[in-house]
mmCIF file of C-alpha atoms and ligand atoms in Angstrom:
data_model
loop_
_atom_site.group_PDB
_atom_site.id
_atom_site.type_symbol
_atom_site.label_atom_id
_atom_site.label_comp_id
_atom_site.label_asym_id
_atom_site.label_seq_id
_atom_site.Cartn_x
_atom_site.Cartn_y
_atom_site.Cartn_z
ATOM 1 C CA MET A 4 190.803 44.219 50.269
ATOM 2 C CA ARG A 5 189.886 42.082 53.393
ATOM 3 C CA GLU A 6 192.625 43.213 55.130
ATOM 4 C CA ASP A 7 192.008 47.547 54.616
ATOM 5 C CA ILE A 8 189.328 47.031 55.916
ATOM 6 C CA ALA A 9 190.341 45.246 59.401
ATOM 7 C CA SER A 10 192.644 48.211 59.362
ATOM 8 C CA LEU A 11 189.760 50.380 59.482
ATOM 9 C CA ARG A 12 189.783 51.957 62.264
ATOM 10 C CA ASN A 13 188.605 55.104 65.084
ATOM 11 C CA GLU A 14 189.159 56.184 68.727
ATOM 12 C CA TYR A 15 186.841 57.537 70.706
ATOM 13 C CA THR A 16 187.199 61.008 72.341
ATOM 14 C CA GLN A 17 184.652 63.182 71.883
ATOM 15 C CA ALA A 18 182.459 63.032 74.680
ATOM 16 C CA GLU A 19 181.294 61.082 77.550
ATOM 17 C CA LEU A 20 178.022 59.988 78.574
ATOM 18 C CA ASN A 21 177.103 59.844 81.896
ATOM 19 C CA GLU A 22 174.681 58.849 84.925
ATOM 20 C CA GLY A 23 175.008 62.525 86.504
ATOM 21 C CA THR A 24 174.606 65.012 83.829
ATOM 22 C CA ILE A 25 171.849 62.837 81.328
ATOM 23 C CA ASP A 26 168.254 63.979 81.760
ATOM 24 C CA VAL A 27 166.271 61.542 83.801
ATOM 25 C CA ASN A 28 163.290 61.689 80.879
ATOM 26 C CA PRO A 29 165.308 60.774 77.828
ATOM 27 C CA PHE A 30 162.799 62.431 75.447
ATOM 28 C CA ASN A 31 164.924 65.603 76.909
ATOM 29 C CA GLN A 32 167.684 64.477 76.046
ATOM 30 C CA PHE A 33 167.108 62.786 73.204
ATOM 31 C CA GLU A 34 166.485 66.518 72.308
ATOM 32 C CA LYS A 35 169.376 67.759 73.844
ATOM 33 C CA TRP A 36 170.887 65.747 71.929
ATOM 34 C CA PHE A 37 169.487 66.291 68.765
ATOM 35 C CA THR A 38 169.493 70.264 68.985
ATOM 36 C CA GLU A 39 173.460 69.407 69.107
ATOM 37 C CA ALA A 40 173.265 66.814 65.965
ATOM 38 C CA VAL A 41 171.925 69.648 63.410
ATOM 39 C CA ALA A 42 174.209 72.462 64.964
ATOM 40 C CA SER A 43 176.318 70.374 64.687
ATOM 41 C CA GLU A 44 175.658 70.241 60.001
ATOM 42 C CA ILE A 45 176.701 65.923 59.541
ATOM 43 C CA LEU A 46 174.706 65.939 56.488
ATOM 44 C CA GLU A 47 170.717 64.618 57.625
ATOM 45 C CA PRO A 48 170.440 64.327 61.139
ATOM 46 C CA ASN A 49 166.891 63.829 61.472
ATOM 47 C CA ALA A 50 167.792 60.533 59.170
ATOM 48 C CA MET A 51 167.096 57.348 61.906
ATOM 49 C CA VAL A 52 166.650 53.496 59.794
ATOM 50 C CA LEU A 53 164.070 52.406 61.225
ATOM 51 C CA SER A 54 163.250 48.692 61.558
ATOM 52 C CA THR A 55 159.775 46.074 60.767
ATOM 53 C CA VAL A 56 159.420 42.550 61.037
ATOM 54 C CA SER A 57 157.543 40.768 58.673
ATOM 55 C CA LYS A 58 155.004 38.086 59.187
ATOM 56 C CA ASN A 59 157.388 35.429 59.481
ATOM 57 C CA GLY A 60 160.530 37.350 61.861
ATOM 58 C CA ILE A 61 162.083 38.429 58.781
ATOM 59 C CA PRO A 62 163.463 42.099 59.011
ATOM 60 C CA SER A 63 163.446 44.479 57.085
ATOM 61 C CA GLN A 64 165.213 48.615 57.311
ATOM 62 C CA ARG A 65 165.016 51.817 55.493
ATOM 63 C CA THR A 66 166.651 55.116 56.326
ATOM 64 C CA VAL A 67 163.575 57.768 56.266
ATOM 65 C CA LEU A 68 163.264 60.868 57.813
ATOM 66 C CA LEU A 69 161.952 61.952 60.903
ATOM 67 C CA LYS A 70 158.932 65.278 60.640
ATOM 68 C CA ASP A 71 158.151 65.389 64.370
ATOM 69 C CA ALA A 72 159.447 65.313 67.918
ATOM 70 C CA ASN A 73 157.546 65.901 70.643
ATOM 71 C CA LYS A 74 156.302 64.702 74.399
ATOM 72 C CA GLU A 75 154.188 61.968 72.994
ATOM 73 C CA GLY A 76 157.211 60.341 70.784
ATOM 74 C CA TYR A 77 158.442 60.452 66.915
ATOM 75 C CA THR A 78 156.877 61.443 63.305
ATOM 76 C CA PHE A 79 157.986 59.710 59.567
ATOM 77 C CA TYR A 80 155.601 60.017 56.545
ATOM 78 C CA THR A 81 155.690 57.717 53.679
ATOM 79 C CA ASN A 82 153.636 55.669 51.989
ATOM 80 C CA TYR A 83 150.848 53.376 53.659
ATOM 81 C CA ASP A 84 150.573 50.332 51.217
ATOM 82 C CA SER A 85 154.007 50.106 51.200
ATOM 83 C CA LYS A 86 156.056 47.378 52.596
ATOM 84 C CA LYS A 87 156.782 49.061 56.344
ATOM 85 C CA GLY A 88 153.311 49.987 56.067
ATOM 86 C CA ARG A 89 151.983 47.198 55.589
ATOM 87 C CA GLU A 90 154.994 45.241 58.358
ATOM 88 C CA ILE A 91 153.394 47.488 59.932
ATOM 89 C CA GLU A 92 149.963 47.329 60.821
ATOM 90 C CA ARG A 93 150.203 43.285 61.201
ATOM 91 C CA ASN A 94 152.725 44.141 63.970
ATOM 92 C CA PRO A 95 153.479 47.809 65.154
ATOM 93 C CA HIS A 96 156.321 47.345 66.968
ATOM 94 C CA VAL A 97 159.848 48.944 65.504
ATOM 95 C CA SER A 98 162.999 50.386 65.729
ATOM 96 C CA LEU A 99 164.680 54.317 65.311
ATOM 97 C CA LEU A 100 168.057 54.368 64.751
ATOM 98 C CA PHE A 101 169.781 56.752 64.695
ATOM 99 C CA PRO A 102 173.418 56.667 63.084
ATOM 100 C CA TRP A 103 175.182 60.114 64.725
ATOM 101 C CA TYR A 104 178.893 58.968 62.740
ATOM 102 C CA ASP A 105 180.619 62.628 63.794
ATOM 103 C CA LEU A 106 179.347 62.792 66.136
ATOM 104 C CA GLU A 107 180.576 59.662 67.755
ATOM 105 C CA ARG A 108 176.570 58.915 68.570
ATOM 106 C CA GLN A 109 174.393 56.823 68.377
ATOM 107 C CA ILE A 110 170.869 56.592 69.937
ATOM 108 C CA ILE A 111 167.928 53.409 69.421
ATOM 109 C CA ILE A 112 164.451 54.093 69.449
ATOM 110 C CA THR A 113 162.469 51.065 70.734
ATOM 111 C CA GLY A 114 158.475 51.325 70.562
ATOM 112 C CA LYS A 115 155.370 51.427 68.755
ATOM 113 C CA ALA A 116 153.548 53.214 65.483
ATOM 114 C CA GLN A 117 150.828 54.329 64.918
ATOM 115 C CA LYS A 118 149.409 56.386 61.997
ATOM 116 C CA VAL A 119 148.775 60.437 63.061
ATOM 117 C CA SER A 120 145.263 61.927 62.182
ATOM 118 C CA LYS A 121 144.416 62.525 58.733
ATOM 119 C CA GLU A 122 144.359 66.536 59.533
ATOM 120 C CA THR A 123 147.788 66.260 60.879
ATOM 121 C CA SER A 124 149.310 64.850 57.364
ATOM 122 C CA VAL A 125 147.854 67.295 54.763
ATOM 123 C CA ASN A 126 148.591 69.509 57.011
ATOM 124 C CA TYR A 127 152.673 68.130 56.561
ATOM 125 C CA PHE A 128 151.958 66.846 53.222
ATOM 126 C CA HIS A 129 151.030 70.815 52.018
ATOM 127 C CA SER A 130 154.028 72.078 53.553
ATOM 128 C CA ARG A 131 156.663 70.164 51.166
ATOM 129 C CA PRO A 132 157.475 71.362 47.916
ATOM 130 C CA ARG A 133 155.307 70.228 44.833
ATOM 131 C CA GLU A 134 157.404 68.482 43.440
ATOM 132 C CA SER A 135 156.954 66.036 46.468
ATOM 133 C CA GLN A 136 153.335 66.081 46.611
ATOM 134 C CA LEU A 137 153.159 65.050 43.074
ATOM 135 C CA GLY A 138 156.278 62.269 44.028
ATOM 136 C CA ALA A 139 153.790 59.918 46.617
ATOM 137 C CA TRP A 140 151.269 60.463 44.031
ATOM 138 C CA ALA A 141 153.236 58.801 41.768
ATOM 139 C CA SER A 142 154.974 57.110 43.639
ATOM 140 C CA GLN A 143 153.623 52.912 44.358
ATOM 141 C CA GLN A 144 156.085 52.349 47.304
ATOM 142 C CA SER A 145 157.789 49.354 47.223
ATOM 143 C CA ASN A 146 155.875 47.665 44.310
ATOM 144 C CA GLU A 147 158.122 46.471 41.497
ATOM 145 C CA ILE A 148 157.742 48.611 38.363
ATOM 146 C CA ALA A 149 159.278 47.509 34.808
ATOM 147 C CA ASP A 150 161.316 51.274 34.087
ATOM 148 C CA ARG A 151 161.761 54.158 35.154
ATOM 149 C CA SER A 152 160.023 55.954 32.438
ATOM 150 C CA ILE A 153 156.515 54.350 33.086
ATOM 151 C CA LEU A 154 157.093 56.825 36.890
ATOM 152 C CA GLU A 155 158.300 60.103 34.282
ATOM 153 C CA GLU A 156 155.431 59.410 32.229
ATOM 154 C CA LYS A 157 153.095 58.814 35.365
ATOM 155 C CA LEU A 158 154.383 62.228 36.802
ATOM 156 C CA LYS A 159 153.962 64.135 33.815
ATOM 157 C CA MET A 160 150.079 63.114 33.930
ATOM 158 C CA LEU A 161 149.522 64.431 37.143
ATOM 159 C CA GLU A 162 150.861 67.330 36.242
ATOM 160 C CA GLU A 163 148.906 68.360 34.068
ATOM 161 C CA ARG A 164 145.643 66.599 36.020
ATOM 162 C CA PHE A 165 147.039 69.137 38.862
ATOM 163 C CA LEU A 166 147.713 71.832 36.750
ATOM 164 C CA ASN A 167 146.551 74.886 38.881
ATOM 165 C CA LYS A 168 145.234 72.939 42.222
ATOM 166 C CA GLU A 169 145.866 71.843 45.037
ATOM 167 C CA ILE A 170 147.192 68.498 44.718
ATOM 168 C CA PRO A 171 145.460 66.470 47.688
ATOM 169 C CA LEU A 172 146.204 64.223 50.349
ATOM 170 C CA PRO A 173 146.817 60.763 48.368
ATOM 171 C CA GLU A 174 144.867 58.596 50.614
ATOM 172 C CA ASN A 175 147.032 55.864 50.941
ATOM 173 C CA TRP A 176 150.553 58.299 52.043
ATOM 174 C CA GLY A 177 151.358 60.349 55.291
ATOM 175 C CA GLY A 178 152.562 59.287 59.336
ATOM 176 C CA TYR A 179 153.353 57.203 61.590
ATOM 177 C CA LEU A 180 154.244 58.497 64.854
ATOM 178 C CA VAL A 181 156.156 56.182 67.465
ATOM 179 C CA ILE A 182 155.980 56.456 70.675
ATOM 180 C CA PRO A 183 158.185 54.887 72.660
ATOM 181 C CA GLU A 184 159.084 52.182 74.786
ATOM 182 C CA SER A 185 162.734 52.805 75.760
ATOM 183 C CA PHE A 186 165.941 54.576 74.448
ATOM 184 C CA GLU A 187 169.242 53.501 73.962
ATOM 185 C CA PHE A 188 172.265 56.489 73.810
ATOM 186 C CA TRP A 189 175.465 55.650 72.747
ATOM 187 C CA GLN A 190 178.571 57.627 72.828
ATOM 188 C CA GLY A 191 182.132 56.514 71.720
ATOM 189 C CA ARG A 192 185.094 56.333 73.996
ATOM 190 C CA ALA A 193 188.371 55.666 74.626
ATOM 191 C CA SER A 194 189.051 51.829 73.899
ATOM 192 C CA ARG A 195 185.683 50.391 73.130
ATOM 193 C CA LEU A 196 184.450 51.512 76.264
ATOM 194 C CA HIS A 197 181.792 53.547 75.162
ATOM 195 C CA ASP A 198 178.874 54.350 77.690
ATOM 196 C CA ARG A 199 174.888 52.958 76.771
ATOM 197 C CA ILE A 200 172.935 54.702 78.958
ATOM 198 C CA TYR A 201 169.283 53.059 78.753
ATOM 199 C CA TYR A 202 166.294 54.262 79.252
ATOM 200 C CA GLN A 203 162.783 51.410 79.820
ATOM 201 C CA ASP A 204 159.113 53.287 80.590
ATOM 202 C CA GLU A 205 158.201 51.613 83.758
ATOM 203 C CA MET A 206 154.658 53.198 82.354
ATOM 204 C CA GLU A 207 153.580 56.256 83.432
ATOM 205 C CA GLY A 208 155.835 57.884 82.719
ATOM 206 C CA THR A 209 158.350 56.761 84.348
ATOM 207 C CA TRP A 210 161.626 55.675 83.494
ATOM 208 C CA LYS A 211 164.453 53.402 83.600
ATOM 209 C CA ILE A 212 167.270 54.215 83.853
ATOM 210 C CA SER A 213 170.075 51.684 83.759
ATOM 211 C CA ARG A 214 174.282 51.559 81.996
ATOM 212 C CA LEU A 215 174.550 48.857 79.261
ATOM 213 C CA SER A 216 178.469 46.722 78.858
ATOM 214 C CA PRO A 217 179.542 48.583 75.724
HETATM 215 C C1 FMN B 5 168.033 59.581 53.840
HETATM 216 C C2 FMN B 5 167.278 59.207 53.189
HETATM 217 C C3 FMN B 5 165.740 59.521 54.248
HETATM 218 C C4 FMN B 5 164.496 59.062 53.171
HETATM 219 N N1 FMN B 5 163.172 59.741 53.857
HETATM 220 C C5 FMN B 5 162.424 58.724 53.605
HETATM 221 C C6 FMN B 5 161.158 59.100 54.180
HETATM 222 O O1 FMN B 5 160.591 60.111 54.856
HETATM 223 N N2 FMN B 5 160.062 58.678 53.614
HETATM 224 C C7 FMN B 5 159.806 57.688 52.978
HETATM 225 O O2 FMN B 5 158.929 56.719 52.928
HETATM 226 N N3 FMN B 5 161.006 56.810 52.830
HETATM 227 C C8 FMN B 5 161.877 57.617 52.426
HETATM 228 N N4 FMN B 5 163.227 57.425 52.470
HETATM 229 C C9 FMN B 5 163.524 56.050 51.474
HETATM 230 C C10 FMN B 5 162.882 54.996 52.081
HETATM 231 O O3 FMN B 5 164.593 54.459 52.688
HETATM 232 C C11 FMN B 5 162.775 53.548 51.996
HETATM 233 O O4 FMN B 5 164.056 53.278 50.842
HETATM 234 C C12 FMN B 5 161.404 53.301 51.144
HETATM 235 O O5 FMN B 5 160.546 53.660 52.328
HETATM 236 C C13 FMN B 5 160.947 52.051 50.523
HETATM 237 O O6 FMN B 5 160.173 51.550 51.837
HETATM 238 P P1 FMN B 5 160.397 50.079 51.685
HETATM 239 O O7 FMN B 5 160.105 49.708 50.241
HETATM 240 O O8 FMN B 5 161.349 49.492 52.714
HETATM 241 O O9 FMN B 5 159.089 50.242 52.574
HETATM 242 C C14 FMN B 5 164.539 57.827 52.762
HETATM 243 C C15 FMN B 5 166.387 57.724 52.020
HETATM 244 C C16 FMN B 5 166.900 57.992 52.500
HETATM 245 C C17 FMN B 5 168.392 57.319 51.743
#
């Protein structure tokens, strides 16, 4: 078994990333790569791994879906009382990682998360399928439940409660906007000499660009 794992190996040869062709603005570079990821039809191009830390400095990670990208930052939606929500309230420093293995690419963003406006959350919530809206009401995300049947019962009750009615946004549900402080764009290359281009926020919209050793 161990030997099998050790022999799993790929050479990365699809593309390169260099200072001559990258965009000086990391938001534009993100948009370029994100557009390419969507066009490549990989599964869930907008899935990203969100890392937060507990009050004792213990990290935790989970996948969330990117739902908006603009000049301010990157938005995902979740339950504000979840583990991640509670950790962000104490410490807004987070990281986001897009694992685009099929493209031999990875983007890592660090930054601070803040709640989006209620209006933004309401608009997004109502754009979701009705079942997802009910799901958000049914789940006290991250809390222990004794049995799956409890969730299913709750869903049934909620279906009746909101029958033929608009489902309101739950108080504890909404978006976080992650405002980036750094970006790293990683492109796999041959012989493990990968390209890593790092952008560091130097305030007022200027970004210091450097190359990191692979
Ligand atoms: C592909 C994928 C997409 C997901 N998208 C979201 C999401 O957008 N929001 C969310 O709260 N959880 C999402 N989840 C579930 C989370 O990974 C996680 O289980 C949940 O948010 C609870 O995390 P927490 O207990 O650490 O707060 C997704 C999971 C996967 C695998």
